[in-house]
């Protein structure tokens, strides 16, 4: 599957009761349906985001631009520092519905509400209904992941 190029997104949510922002880089993200508008993200079972989205139905997605490779890398690190520090110098706005951080300069941002969770091997497929869409930077090029490296369109 490393030969399949994928877009890179940052999935975000607010973890109650401390209202802590949580983020996770994902490449297994896709559109599922236009009517109703549904998207899907695949989360590793037992990951912090999987546990959070099992309890928190509202979440955000920022489709990253090629200039945002540092953001993707930061939120993909294993054994990383607290998410609070990871968000510290990243420009973002809060989603109107979810309150989740939505990255400034992203190609597209979405706010979603979980419709269904499907167990699939060692991952959970989280299907979300799209509640809001914005185009903070619609003219940029996408950040891609291919053969275990971040890439850009030639």
PDB file of C-alpha atoms in Angstrom, residues 10-15 19-25 48-49 52 60 62 64 71 74-75 77 80-94 99-104:
ATOM      1  CA  UNK A  10      -4.790  16.645  10.476  1.00  0.00           C
ATOM      2  CA  UNK A  11      -7.726  15.232  12.457  1.00  0.00           C
ATOM      3  CA  UNK A  12      -8.518  17.287  15.561  1.00  0.00           C
ATOM      4  CA  UNK A  13     -10.951  17.274  18.453  1.00  0.00           C
ATOM      5  CA  UNK A  14     -11.390  18.780  21.894  1.00  0.00           C
ATOM      6  CA  UNK A  15     -11.053  16.358  24.790  1.00  0.00           C
ATOM      7  CA  UNK A  19     -10.934  21.110  26.926  1.00  0.00           C
ATOM      8  CA  UNK A  20      -7.548  19.901  25.694  1.00  0.00           C
ATOM      9  CA  UNK A  21      -6.902  20.028  21.956  1.00  0.00           C
ATOM     10  CA  UNK A  22      -5.854  16.717  20.400  1.00  0.00           C
ATOM     11  CA  UNK A  23      -4.492  16.215  16.890  1.00  0.00           C
ATOM     12  CA  UNK A  24      -3.397  13.308  14.714  1.00  0.00           C
ATOM     13  CA  UNK A  25      -1.923  13.116  11.218  1.00  0.00           C
ATOM     14  CA  UNK A  48      -5.597   8.463  21.698  1.00  0.00           C
ATOM     15  CA  UNK A  49      -7.726   9.753  18.795  1.00  0.00           C
ATOM     16  CA  UNK A  52     -11.390  10.233  22.072  1.00  0.00           C
ATOM     17  CA  UNK A  60     -12.373  18.558  12.633  1.00  0.00           C
ATOM     18  CA  UNK A  62      -7.662  20.119   7.963  1.00  0.00           C
ATOM     19  CA  UNK A  64      -2.841  20.047   4.586  1.00  0.00           C
ATOM     20  CA  UNK A  71       2.614  20.113  10.861  1.00  0.00           C
ATOM     21  CA  UNK A  74       4.827  16.990  14.248  1.00  0.00           C
ATOM     22  CA  UNK A  75       1.482  15.272  14.830  1.00  0.00           C
ATOM     23  CA  UNK A  77       5.609  11.535  15.909  1.00  0.00           C
ATOM     24  CA  UNK A  80       5.630  13.025  21.247  1.00  0.00           C
ATOM     25  CA  UNK A  81       5.199  15.830  23.754  1.00  0.00           C
ATOM     26  CA  UNK A  82       1.762  17.001  24.850  1.00  0.00           C
ATOM     27  CA  UNK A  83      -0.643  18.119  22.157  1.00  0.00           C
ATOM     28  CA  UNK A  84      -0.907  21.512  23.865  1.00  0.00           C
ATOM     29  CA  UNK A  85       2.738  22.180  22.962  1.00  0.00           C
ATOM     30  CA  UNK A  86       2.261  20.861  19.424  1.00  0.00           C
ATOM     31  CA  UNK A  87      -0.474  23.421  18.728  1.00  0.00           C
ATOM     32  CA  UNK A  88       1.455  26.290  20.374  1.00  0.00           C
ATOM     33  CA  UNK A  89       2.898  27.935  17.240  1.00  0.00           C
ATOM     34  CA  UNK A  90       0.435  26.731  14.611  1.00  0.00           C
ATOM     35  CA  UNK A  91      -2.108  29.278  13.382  1.00  0.00           C
ATOM     36  CA  UNK A  92      -5.623  27.897  13.696  1.00  0.00           C
ATOM     37  CA  UNK A  93      -9.224  28.881  14.227  1.00  0.00           C
ATOM     38  CA  UNK A  94     -11.843  27.053  16.258  1.00  0.00           C
ATOM     39  CA  UNK A  99     -14.689  23.777  18.693  1.00  0.00           C
ATOM     40  CA  UNK A 100     -11.837  21.712  17.194  1.00  0.00           C
ATOM     41  CA  UNK A 101      -8.698  23.473  15.962  1.00  0.00           C
ATOM     42  CA  UNK A 102      -8.762  23.989  12.176  1.00  0.00           C
ATOM     43  CA  UNK A 103      -5.340  24.777  10.705  1.00  0.00           C
ATOM     44  CA  UNK A 104      -4.836  28.157   9.074  1.00  0.00           C
TER      45      UNK A 104
END
